[in-house]
Amino acid sequence: MKMGWEQNFRVRVQEGTKEVFDAVCHSVLLLLCFWVPIQPILPIRTYRLVEVIIILMGAMSFAIHGMVRVPLLIRLSFWVSLAGWMVSTGFSPYIKQSIDVGTLEILVFYAVSYLATVHLRGQRDLVAASTLFAAGAAVIAVVQTVAIVQSVQAKFQALSSPLPLPVLASEFLRYKAAVPQLFPAGVPNSYGNIDNYASLCALLLPWLVGLLYVSRQRWLILGLFLIHAYAGLVVYSRGVVLVFVAAVCALWIFRFRAYGRLSPAICAVLVGTVFLHADFKMVSTFVGGVTSFVSAMGARPTASEAPSVRIEKAEEYEENEKYEKHEKYDKSPAERAQALSTGISIGLMSSMMGVGFGTYPTIDTALTSPHSLAVLRFAEGGLLGLIGFAMLAVYAPFRLLQVLKLREKHMLVATCLCAISAFMAKAVIFGANFSVSSNFVWGFGVALCLAGSLCEREEHAS
């Protein structure tokens, strides 16, 4: 009887400790969902502490819960990516930098994915977490948009040409052309390059469109969507527009096949997007971007030539004061093609080991990025880094095709899969990264979406 009582007491203590730990993890995750996007406006950026907390929570959760509800492809992606990071770091001349960036790219990203999968139980938790993340990002979106509008209007007013707030896509494009590429966003610590917020929009916008059908707070979700849509147009990106339209079309197809509904909200978003771009200038801008990229890829410079070509162009822009900013923008596809070619060349120089995570800017100092996360992983993490990322990148579109084929009635799962697919398409084709200037906002959002794509049950009718 004594041994039985002691054993029973020990079991109860263990179960109680587990329940407390799970409750703490749940609360911390919800707090981080709001905190991570707004960290640029905080007085002191404590992302190092957050890294440690997330990694420790992930390790402890794994020890307690094991590998719960994580698909085999994602598990393989983690182990292969981890191996690629370790190998590239071991052979890199910049070991400290590789450890620093790789921690965000690999350990923190997969830890957040695992923690959200284990501790955000059911659709209600995941929708709440998604809403908090979008709300936190909206704070930065508003701050950055106000700062950009003030900067651009001041410039145009100085030229005796007052510019009203933009409405059509061509007007947003003019705004984008008048803003410096590296913009402080009105706060000491911003997301950096204005294209980085555009990358976040590639994930957030289709995500919010889908949440309109699963959240009880539809007016809140609609408001967050409108904030991010306008802020995203202010830092206009053709790539984001393309992947957003593709993702929303996929959502509409899913709704029609699974529920047999026309989904007027999705239709309204598509019609509104087409309306904003329904002028000859925007059509020619998109067509010109594609032809410029294709022609540039047809005459790719060598690895030694590409950086010098871009440096000469940068000097030409600085010397020629009459060179219009929107003309610079039109040349961006050719510059992206050159950067992509250089990234492939750097990757081929050390295809097995890579050059180390976060070290690409020290090698290609002209544009500092190949404008493709797949190529970046290949260059920095070698073949293992590329394979690990490819496993992660193909999971969402393949799972989405399965959902469409089987007509599964789970709107949250389809929404998260569409959002991940849109971000991955943007990242691979047009450029994006999981950690820019030590911000892991993009990776955190994708990890949260990944957990949502594994949700097993519907809590209320869509």
GROMACS .gro file of C-alpha atoms in nm:
model
  462
    1MET     CA    1   0.000   0.000   0.000
    2LYS     CA    2   0.288   0.236   0.085
    3MET     CA    3   0.462   0.177  -0.247
    4GLY     CA    4   0.132   0.218  -0.431
    5TRP     CA    5   0.062   0.550  -0.258
    6GLU     CA    6   0.409   0.681  -0.338
    7GLN     CA    7   0.381   0.575  -0.700
    8ASN     CA    8   0.038   0.733  -0.730
    9PHE     CA    9   0.166   1.056  -0.576
   10ARG     CA   10   0.463   1.061  -0.814
   11VAL     CA   11   0.234   1.013  -1.115
   12ARG     CA   12   0.007   1.295  -1.003
   13VAL     CA   13   0.304   1.528  -0.956
   14GLN     CA   14   0.432   1.443  -1.302
   15GLU     CA   15   0.093   1.499  -1.460
   16GLY     CA   16   0.048   1.826  -1.273
   17THR     CA   17   0.393   1.946  -1.378
   18LYS     CA   18   0.315   1.859  -1.738
   19GLU     CA   19  -0.015   2.047  -1.726
   20VAL     CA   20   0.155   2.356  -1.581
   21PHE     CA   21   0.431   2.340  -1.841
   22ASP     CA   22   0.179   2.306  -2.123
   23ALA     CA   23  -0.022   2.601  -1.990
   24VAL     CA   24   0.293   2.815  -1.969
   25CYS     CA   25   0.396   2.720  -2.324
   26HIS     CA   26   0.048   2.801  -2.450
   27SER     CA   27   0.051   3.147  -2.288
   28VAL     CA   28   0.406   3.226  -2.398
   29LEU     CA   29   0.328   3.129  -2.757
   30LEU     CA   30   0.024   3.356  -2.770
   31LEU     CA   31   0.232   3.640  -2.625
   32LEU     CA   32   0.507   3.584  -2.883
   33CYS     CA   33   0.252   3.582  -3.166
   34PHE     CA   34   0.192   3.951  -3.094
   35TRP     CA   35   0.538   4.042  -2.968
   36VAL     CA   36   0.753   3.904  -3.251
   37PRO     CA   37   0.601   4.123  -3.529
   38ILE     CA   38   0.625   4.444  -3.321
   39GLN     CA   39   0.981   4.395  -3.193
   40PRO     CA   40   1.122   4.665  -3.425
   41ILE     CA   41   0.945   4.942  -3.231
   42LEU     CA   42   1.043   4.820  -2.885
   43PRO     CA   43   1.315   5.018  -2.702
   44ILE     CA   44   1.545   4.715  -2.670
   45ARG     CA   45   1.537   4.424  -2.909
   46THR     CA   46   1.549   4.115  -2.692
   47TYR     CA   47   1.532   3.861  -2.973
   48ARG     CA   48   1.835   3.678  -2.829
   49LEU     CA   49   1.641   3.601  -2.515
   50VAL     CA   50   1.343   3.496  -2.725
   51GLU     CA   51   1.567   3.261  -2.925
   52VAL     CA   52   1.683   3.090  -2.606
   53ILE     CA   53   1.329   3.067  -2.466
   54ILE     CA   54   1.190   2.915  -2.786
   55ILE     CA   55   1.472   2.661  -2.820
   56LEU     CA   56   1.449   2.555  -2.454
   57MET     CA   57   1.070   2.529  -2.472
   58GLY     CA   58   1.101   2.322  -2.788
   59ALA     CA   59   1.355   2.085  -2.633
   60MET     CA   60   1.149   2.037  -2.317
   61SER     CA   61   0.827   1.988  -2.513
   62PHE     CA   62   0.995   1.728  -2.730
   63ALA     CA   63   1.120   1.543  -2.422
   64ILE     CA   64   0.767   1.541  -2.279
   65HIS     CA   65   0.548   1.492  -2.587
   66GLY     CA   66   0.776   1.334  -2.845
   67MET     CA   67   0.714   1.382  -3.219
   68VAL     CA   68   0.344   1.464  -3.214
   69ARG     CA   69   0.147   1.516  -3.537
   70VAL     CA   70   0.450   1.620  -3.741
   71PRO     CA   71   0.456   1.486  -4.101
   72LEU     CA   72   0.753   1.277  -4.207
   73LEU     CA   73   0.854   1.526  -4.477
   74ILE     CA   74   0.881   1.809  -4.220
   75ARG     CA   75   1.085   1.588  -3.987
   76LEU     CA   76   1.323   1.500  -4.268
   77SER     CA   77   1.342   1.866  -4.366
   78PHE     CA   78   1.456   1.955  -4.014
   79TRP     CA   79   1.725   1.687  -3.986
   80VAL     CA   80   1.864   1.747  -4.335
   81SER     CA   81   1.862   2.126  -4.285
   82LEU     CA   82   2.029   2.084  -3.946
   83ALA     CA   83   2.300   1.866  -4.101
   84GLY     CA   84   2.354   2.119  -4.381
   85TRP     CA   85   2.385   2.402  -4.129
   86MET     CA   86   2.635   2.210  -3.916
   87VAL     CA   87   2.850   2.110  -4.214
   88SER     CA   88   2.849   2.459  -4.368
   89THR     CA   89   2.931   2.616  -4.031
   90GLY     CA   90   3.219   2.377  -3.971
   91PHE     CA   91   3.382   2.465  -4.304
   92SER     CA   92   3.294   2.835  -4.305
   93PRO     CA   93   3.553   3.106  -4.229
   94TYR     CA   94   3.269   3.297  -4.057
   95ILE     CA   95   3.169   3.043  -3.793
   96LYS     CA   96   3.016   3.291  -3.548
   97GLN     CA   97   2.799   3.452  -3.816
   98SER     CA   98   2.685   3.112  -3.942
   99ILE     CA   99   2.587   3.001  -3.592
  100ASP     CA  100   2.402   3.328  -3.532
  101VAL     CA  101   2.192   3.323  -3.850
  102GLY     CA  102   2.149   2.946  -3.860
  103THR     CA  103   1.996   2.951  -3.513
  104LEU     CA  104   1.713   3.166  -3.648
  105GLU     CA  105   1.688   2.989  -3.982
  106ILE     CA  106   1.687   2.633  -3.849
  107LEU     CA  107   1.649   2.589  -3.472
  108VAL     CA  108   1.403   2.870  -3.396
  109PHE     CA  109   1.191   2.817  -3.706
  110TYR     CA  110   1.138   2.444  -3.653
  111ALA     CA  111   1.102   2.491  -3.276
  112VAL     CA  112   0.816   2.739  -3.329
  113SER     CA  113   0.654   2.498  -3.577
  114TYR     CA  114   0.673   2.216  -3.325
  115LEU     CA  115   0.560   2.423  -3.027
  116ALA     CA  116   0.260   2.565  -3.211
  117THR     CA  117   0.163   2.218  -3.331
  118VAL     CA  118   0.179   2.070  -2.980
  119HIS     CA  119   0.050   2.354  -2.760
  120LEU     CA  120  -0.203   2.540  -2.977
  121ARG     CA  121  -0.479   2.284  -2.958
  122GLY     CA  122  -0.753   2.297  -3.217
  123GLN     CA  123  -0.879   2.560  -3.455
  124ARG     CA  124  -0.978   2.818  -3.193
  125ASP     CA  125  -0.623   2.847  -3.055
  126LEU     CA  126  -0.469   2.864  -3.400
  127VAL     CA  127  -0.711   3.132  -3.522
  128ALA     CA  128  -0.644   3.338  -3.208
  129ALA     CA  129  -0.267   3.304  -3.258
  130SER     CA  130  -0.298   3.399  -3.624
  131THR     CA  131  -0.506   3.706  -3.538
  132LEU     CA  132  -0.253   3.818  -3.276
  133PHE     CA  133   0.031   3.779  -3.527
  134ALA     CA  134  -0.154   3.982  -3.790
  135ALA     CA  135  -0.242   4.248  -3.530
  136GLY     CA  136   0.119   4.280  -3.421
  137ALA     CA  137   0.235   4.313  -3.780
  138ALA     CA  138  -0.036   4.574  -3.840
  139VAL     CA  139   0.131   4.802  -3.585
  140ILE     CA  140   0.449   4.805  -3.795
  141ALA     CA  141   0.243   4.835  -4.115
  142VAL     CA  142   0.073   5.153  -3.990
  143VAL     CA  143   0.395   5.307  -3.858
  144GLN     CA  144   0.586   5.230  -4.178
  145THR     CA  145   0.305   5.351  -4.406
  146VAL     CA  146   0.269   5.683  -4.222
  147ALA     CA  147   0.645   5.739  -4.240
  148ILE     CA  148   0.657   5.653  -4.612
  149VAL     CA  149   0.359   5.874  -4.700
  150GLN     CA  150   0.510   6.168  -4.512
  151SER     CA  151   0.847   6.116  -4.679
  152VAL     CA  152   0.706   6.084  -5.030
  153GLN     CA  153   0.460   6.370  -4.998
  154ALA     CA  154   0.732   6.598  -4.864
  155LYS     CA  155   0.945   6.516  -5.166
  156PHE     CA  156   0.667   6.579  -5.418
  157GLN     CA  157   0.557   6.898  -5.243
  158ALA     CA  158   0.914   7.024  -5.263
  159LEU     CA  159   0.884   6.980  -5.639
  160SER     CA  160   0.559   7.183  -5.636
  161SER     CA  161   0.363   6.872  -5.729
  162PRO     CA  162   0.142   6.768  -5.436
  163LEU     CA  163   0.053   6.400  -5.456
  164PRO     CA  164  -0.268   6.273  -5.295
  165LEU     CA  165  -0.285   5.936  -5.125
  166PRO     CA  166  -0.254   5.662  -5.389
  167VAL     CA  167  -0.553   5.453  -5.490
  168LEU     CA  168  -0.465   5.273  -5.814
  169ALA     CA  169  -0.173   5.037  -5.857
  170SER     CA  170   0.011   5.276  -6.089
  171GLU     CA  171  -0.002   5.543  -5.816
  172PHE     CA  172   0.129   5.298  -5.557
  173LEU     CA  173   0.409   5.209  -5.795
  174ARG     CA  174   0.502   5.577  -5.817
  175TYR     CA  175   0.515   5.590  -5.438
  176LYS     CA  176   0.741   5.286  -5.427
  177ALA     CA  177   0.973   5.441  -5.686
  178ALA     CA  178   1.016   5.755  -5.477
  179VAL     CA  179   1.114   5.575  -5.156
  180PRO     CA  180   1.476   5.479  -5.084
  181GLN     CA  181   1.528   5.103  -5.093
  182LEU     CA  182   1.650   5.101  -4.733
  183PHE     CA  183   1.384   5.290  -4.543
  184PRO     CA  184   1.390   5.345  -4.164
  185ALA     CA  185   1.011   5.288  -4.142
  186GLY     CA  186   0.982   5.569  -3.891
  187VAL     CA  187   1.130   5.362  -3.607
  188PRO     CA  188   1.486   5.295  -3.485
  189ASN     CA  189   1.475   4.924  -3.569
  190SER     CA  190   1.273   4.853  -3.881
  191TYR     CA  191   1.228   4.547  -4.098
  192GLY     CA  192   1.502   4.703  -4.312
  193ASN     CA  193   1.458   4.683  -4.687
  194ILE     CA  194   1.102   4.783  -4.774
  195ASP     CA  195   1.068   4.468  -4.984
  196ASN     CA  196   1.086   4.270  -4.660
  197TYR     CA  197   0.744   4.391  -4.551
  198ALA     CA  198   0.618   4.302  -4.898
  199SER     CA  199   0.739   3.947  -4.835
  200LEU     CA  200   0.541   3.940  -4.512
  201CYS     CA  201   0.234   4.049  -4.709
  202ALA     CA  202   0.276   3.749  -4.939
  203LEU     CA  203   0.211   3.535  -4.632
  204LEU     CA  204  -0.037   3.752  -4.443
  205LEU     CA  205  -0.281   3.864  -4.713
  206PRO     CA  206  -0.406   3.521  -4.833
  207TRP     CA  207  -0.393   3.405  -4.471
  208LEU     CA  208  -0.631   3.683  -4.363
  209VAL     CA  209  -0.866   3.625  -4.658
  210GLY     CA  210  -0.908   3.265  -4.546
  211LEU     CA  211  -0.947   3.360  -4.180
  212LEU     CA  212  -1.259   3.559  -4.275
  213TYR     CA  213  -1.431   3.221  -4.310
  214VAL     CA  214  -1.309   3.059  -3.987
  215SER     CA  215  -1.289   3.344  -3.736
  216ARG     CA  216  -1.583   3.468  -3.530
  217GLN     CA  217  -1.421   3.814  -3.525
  218ARG     CA  218  -1.476   3.878  -3.896
  219TRP     CA  219  -1.479   4.257  -3.871
  220LEU     CA  220  -1.144   4.248  -3.693
  221ILE     CA  221  -0.998   4.019  -3.959
  222LEU     CA  222  -1.139   4.240  -4.235
  223GLY     CA  223  -0.985   4.548  -4.074
  224LEU     CA  224  -0.645   4.378  -4.044
  225PHE     CA  225  -0.666   4.268  -4.407
  226LEU     CA  226  -0.739   4.623  -4.526
  227ILE     CA  227  -0.449   4.762  -4.321
  228HIS     CA  228  -0.202   4.511  -4.459
  229ALA     CA  229  -0.336   4.536  -4.813
  230TYR     CA  230  -0.292   4.914  -4.823
  231ALA     CA  231   0.046   4.904  -4.648
  232GLY     CA  232   0.156   4.630  -4.888
  233LEU     CA  233   0.058   4.837  -5.190
  234VAL     CA  234   0.259   5.132  -5.055
  235VAL     CA  235   0.572   4.911  -5.078
  236TYR     CA  236   0.441   4.771  -5.407
  237SER     CA  237   0.576   4.436  -5.529
  238ARG     CA  238   0.472   4.271  -5.854
  239GLY     CA  239   0.579   3.935  -5.720
  240VAL     CA  240   0.355   3.968  -5.415
  241VAL     CA  241   0.058   4.063  -5.632
  242LEU     CA  242   0.107   3.755  -5.850
  243VAL     CA  243   0.143   3.505  -5.564
  244PHE     CA  244  -0.144   3.668  -5.373
  245VAL     CA  245  -0.382   3.634  -5.669
  246ALA     CA  246  -0.273   3.272  -5.722
  247ALA     CA  247  -0.326   3.187  -5.353
  248VAL     CA  248  -0.669   3.353  -5.336
  249CYS     CA  249  -0.775   3.174  -5.656
  250ALA     CA  250  -0.668   2.845  -5.495
  251LEU     CA  251  -0.877   2.934  -5.188
  252TRP     CA  252  -1.179   3.005  -5.408
  253ILE     CA  253  -1.139   2.673  -5.590
  254PHE     CA  254  -1.117   2.494  -5.255
  255ARG     CA  255  -1.430   2.667  -5.124
  256PHE     CA  256  -1.624   2.581  -5.438
  257ARG     CA  257  -1.512   2.217  -5.449
  258ALA     CA  258  -1.543   2.143  -5.076
  259TYR     CA  259  -1.846   2.353  -4.982
  260GLY     CA  260  -2.012   2.426  -5.317
  261ARG     CA  261  -2.017   2.800  -5.242
  262LEU     CA  262  -1.920   3.097  -5.457
  263SER     CA  263  -1.765   3.280  -5.159
  264PRO     CA  264  -1.844   3.646  -5.237
  265ALA     CA  265  -1.569   3.779  -5.007
  266ILE     CA  266  -1.300   3.601  -5.208
  267CYS     CA  267  -1.461   3.711  -5.533
  268ALA     CA  268  -1.466   4.072  -5.408
  269VAL     CA  269  -1.095   4.056  -5.323
  270LEU     CA  270  -1.012   3.924  -5.672
  271VAL     CA  271  -1.232   4.184  -5.845
  272GLY     CA  272  -1.079   4.462  -5.636
  273THR     CA  273  -0.726   4.349  -5.722
  274VAL     CA  274  -0.807   4.340  -6.093
  275PHE     CA  275  -0.969   4.685  -6.071
  276LEU     CA  276  -0.658   4.837  -5.913
  277HIS     CA  277  -0.448   4.703  -6.201
  278ALA     CA  278  -0.692   4.767  -6.485
  279ASP     CA  279  -0.487   5.018  -6.681
  280PHE     CA  280  -0.242   4.984  -6.967
  281LYS     CA  281   0.054   5.109  -6.764
  282MET     CA  282   0.030   4.831  -6.506
  283VAL     CA  283  -0.020   4.562  -6.771
  284SER     CA  284   0.290   4.684  -6.955
  285THR     CA  285   0.479   4.696  -6.623
  286PHE     CA  286   0.407   4.330  -6.554
  287VAL     CA  287   0.479   4.220  -6.911
  288GLY     CA  288   0.797   4.428  -6.919
  289GLY     CA  289   0.914   4.271  -6.595
  290VAL     CA  290   0.873   3.918  -6.729
  291THR     CA  291   1.045   3.990  -7.062
  292SER     CA  292   1.328   4.175  -6.888
  293PHE     CA  293   1.387   3.883  -6.651
  294VAL     CA  294   1.379   3.622  -6.929
  295SER     CA  295   1.612   3.818  -7.157
  296ALA     CA  296   1.855   3.881  -6.871
  297MET     CA  297   1.859   3.510  -6.780
  298GLY     CA  298   1.933   3.432  -7.144
  299ALA     CA  299   2.259   3.626  -7.121
  300ARG     CA  300   2.369   3.549  -6.767
  301PRO     CA  301   2.698   3.705  -6.657
  302THR     CA  302   2.967   3.493  -6.495
  303ALA     CA  303   3.017   3.495  -6.119
  304SER     CA  304   3.314   3.728  -6.153
  305GLU     CA  305   3.136   3.967  -6.389
  306ALA     CA  306   2.795   4.001  -6.225
  307PRO     CA  307   2.892   4.195  -5.910
  308SER     CA  308   3.100   4.446  -6.105
  309VAL     CA  309   2.815   4.500  -6.351
  310ARG     CA  310   2.580   4.587  -6.067
  311ILE     CA  311   2.833   4.817  -5.900
  312GLU     CA  312   2.876   5.010  -6.226
  313LYS     CA  313   2.499   5.047  -6.254
  314ALA     CA  314   2.473   5.172  -5.896
  315GLU     CA  315   2.741   5.434  -5.965
  316GLU     CA  316   2.559   5.534  -6.282
  317TYR     CA  317   2.239   5.591  -6.082
  318GLU     CA  318   2.420   5.806  -5.828
  319GLU     CA  319   2.592   6.019  -6.091
  320ASN     CA  320   2.287   6.074  -6.308
  321GLU     CA  321   2.048   6.291  -6.106
  322LYS     CA  322   1.794   6.294  -6.390
  323TYR     CA  323   1.752   5.917  -6.389
  324GLU     CA  324   1.393   5.853  -6.284
  325LYS     CA  325   1.331   5.619  -5.992
  326HIS     CA  326   1.048   5.438  -6.170
  327GLU     CA  327   1.288   5.357  -6.456
  328LYS     CA  328   1.523   5.206  -6.200
  329TYR     CA  329   1.236   4.992  -6.081
  330ASP     CA  330   1.168   4.867  -6.434
  331LYS     CA  331   1.526   4.743  -6.452
  332SER     CA  332   1.489   4.538  -6.133
  333PRO     CA  333   1.402   4.209  -6.311
  334ALA     CA  334   1.732   4.219  -6.500
  335GLU     CA  335   1.919   4.293  -6.178
  336ARG     CA  336   1.739   4.006  -6.006
  337ALA     CA  337   1.837   3.773  -6.288
  338GLN     CA  338   2.200   3.877  -6.252
  339ALA     CA  339   2.185   3.826  -5.875
  340LEU     CA  340   2.025   3.484  -5.924
  341SER     CA  341   2.300   3.382  -6.167
  342THR     CA  342   2.569   3.495  -5.925
  343GLY     CA  343   2.407   3.302  -5.639
  344ILE     CA  344   2.402   2.982  -5.843
  345SER     CA  345   2.768   3.035  -5.934
  346ILE     CA  346   2.863   3.085  -5.567
  347GLY     CA  347   2.671   2.771  -5.473
  348LEU     CA  348   2.848   2.565  -5.739
  349MET     CA  349   3.187   2.675  -5.605
  350SER     CA  350   3.115   2.487  -5.280
  351SER     CA  351   2.816   2.271  -5.358
  352MET     CA  352   2.866   2.018  -5.075
  353MET     CA  353   2.975   2.239  -4.784
  354GLY     CA  354   2.830   2.581  -4.865
  355VAL     CA  355   2.984   2.907  -4.749
  356GLY     CA  356   2.810   2.927  -4.410
  357PHE     CA  357   2.476   3.078  -4.307
  358GLY     CA  358   2.457   3.457  -4.317
  359THR     CA  359   2.787   3.493  -4.502
  360TYR     CA  360   2.648   3.554  -4.852
  361PRO     CA  361   2.661   3.938  -4.822
  362THR     CA  362   3.037   3.920  -4.756
  363ILE     CA  363   3.087   3.735  -5.084
  364ASP     CA  364   2.843   3.918  -5.311
  365THR     CA  365   2.875   4.274  -5.179
  366ALA     CA  366   2.681   4.437  -5.466
  367LEU     CA  367   2.322   4.326  -5.393
  368THR     CA  368   2.399   4.092  -5.099
  369SER     CA  369   2.128   3.841  -5.194
  370PRO     CA  370   2.050   3.606  -5.486
  371HIS     CA  371   1.678   3.703  -5.457
  372SER     CA  372   1.583   3.338  -5.411
  373LEU     CA  373   1.569   3.160  -5.076
  374ALA     CA  374   1.632   2.827  -5.249
  375VAL     CA  375   1.951   2.957  -5.413
  376LEU     CA  376   2.054   3.126  -5.087
  377ARG     CA  377   2.017   2.797  -4.897
  378PHE     CA  378   2.221   2.624  -5.170
  379ALA     CA  379   2.497   2.884  -5.160
  380GLU     CA  380   2.514   2.906  -4.779
  381GLY     CA  381   2.414   2.555  -4.674
  382GLY     CA  382   2.534   2.348  -4.967
  383LEU     CA  383   2.342   2.060  -5.119
  384LEU     CA  384   2.203   1.947  -4.783
  385GLY     CA  385   2.074   2.297  -4.713
  386LEU     CA  386   1.899   2.304  -5.050
  387ILE     CA  387   1.742   1.960  -5.005
  388GLY     CA  388   1.620   2.045  -4.655
  389PHE     CA  389   1.459   2.366  -4.776
  390ALA     CA  390   1.309   2.193  -5.082
  391MET     CA  391   1.135   1.940  -4.855
  392LEU     CA  392   0.986   2.226  -4.656
  393ALA     CA  393   0.890   2.426  -4.966
  394VAL     CA  394   0.709   2.142  -5.148
  395TYR     CA  395   0.510   2.024  -4.847
  396ALA     CA  396   0.242   2.296  -4.865
  397PRO     CA  397   0.163   2.290  -5.240
  398PHE     CA  398   0.159   1.908  -5.250
  399ARG     CA  399  -0.066   1.891  -4.943
  400LEU     CA  400  -0.288   2.162  -5.094
  401LEU     CA  401  -0.331   1.959  -5.412
  402GLN     CA  402  -0.431   1.663  -5.195
  403VAL     CA  403  -0.686   1.876  -5.007
  404LEU     CA  404  -0.833   2.000  -5.335
  405LYS     CA  405  -0.850   1.649  -5.480
  406LEU     CA  406  -1.013   1.493  -5.173
  407ARG     CA  407  -1.240   1.796  -5.116
  408GLU     CA  408  -1.157   1.801  -4.745
  409LYS     CA  409  -1.389   2.037  -4.557
  410HIS     CA  410  -1.132   2.218  -4.348
  411MET     CA  411  -1.100   2.586  -4.433
  412LEU     CA  412  -0.824   2.661  -4.181
  413VAL     CA  413  -0.601   2.389  -4.322
  414ALA     CA  414  -0.655   2.510  -4.679
  415THR     CA  415  -0.597   2.871  -4.574
  416CYS     CA  416  -0.265   2.795  -4.406
  417LEU     CA  417  -0.150   2.581  -4.699
  418CYS     CA  418  -0.233   2.859  -4.947
  419ALA     CA  419  -0.051   3.117  -4.734
  420ILE     CA  420   0.262   2.901  -4.701
  421SER     CA  421   0.258   2.823  -5.073
  422ALA     CA  422   0.231   3.194  -5.157
  423PHE     CA  423   0.522   3.286  -4.931
  424MET     CA  424   0.738   3.001  -5.061
  425ALA     CA  425   0.666   3.101  -5.421
  426LYS     CA  426   0.763   3.459  -5.336
  427ALA     CA  427   1.075   3.339  -5.155
  428VAL     CA  428   1.194   3.106  -5.430
  429ILE     CA  429   1.109   3.313  -5.738
  430PHE     CA  430   1.116   3.675  -5.621
  431GLY     CA  431   1.324   3.663  -5.305
  432ALA     CA  432   1.258   3.652  -4.928
  433ASN     CA  433   1.437   3.516  -4.624
  434PHE     CA  434   1.352   3.378  -4.281
  435SER     CA  435   1.596   3.605  -4.096
  436VAL     CA  436   1.678   3.954  -4.215
  437SER     CA  437   1.875   4.182  -3.982
  438SER     CA  438   1.809   3.932  -3.702
  439ASN     CA  439   1.431   3.955  -3.744
  440PHE     CA  440   1.256   3.620  -3.760
  441VAL     CA  441   0.908   3.758  -3.829
  442TRP     CA  442   0.872   3.575  -4.162
  443GLY     CA  443   0.991   3.243  -4.022
  444PHE     CA  444   0.766   3.276  -3.717
  445GLY     CA  445   0.465   3.341  -3.937
  446VAL     CA  446   0.538   3.049  -4.169
  447ALA     CA  447   0.592   2.823  -3.866
  448LEU     CA  448   0.257   2.931  -3.723
  449CYS     CA  449   0.089   2.860  -4.057
  450LEU     CA  450   0.259   2.522  -4.074
  451ALA     CA  451   0.102   2.429  -3.741
  452GLY     CA  452  -0.236   2.548  -3.868
  453SER     CA  453  -0.203   2.325  -4.173
  454LEU     CA  454  -0.187   2.025  -3.935
  455CYS     CA  455  -0.509   2.114  -3.751
  456GLU     CA  456  -0.719   1.799  -3.719
  457ARG     CA  457  -1.069   1.917  -3.635
  458GLU     CA  458  -1.323   2.181  -3.727
  459GLU     CA  459  -1.471   2.369  -3.429
  460HIS     CA  460  -1.751   2.553  -3.604
  461ALA     CA  461  -1.912   2.551  -3.942
  462SER     CA  462  -1.753   2.762  -4.214
   0.00000   0.00000   0.00000
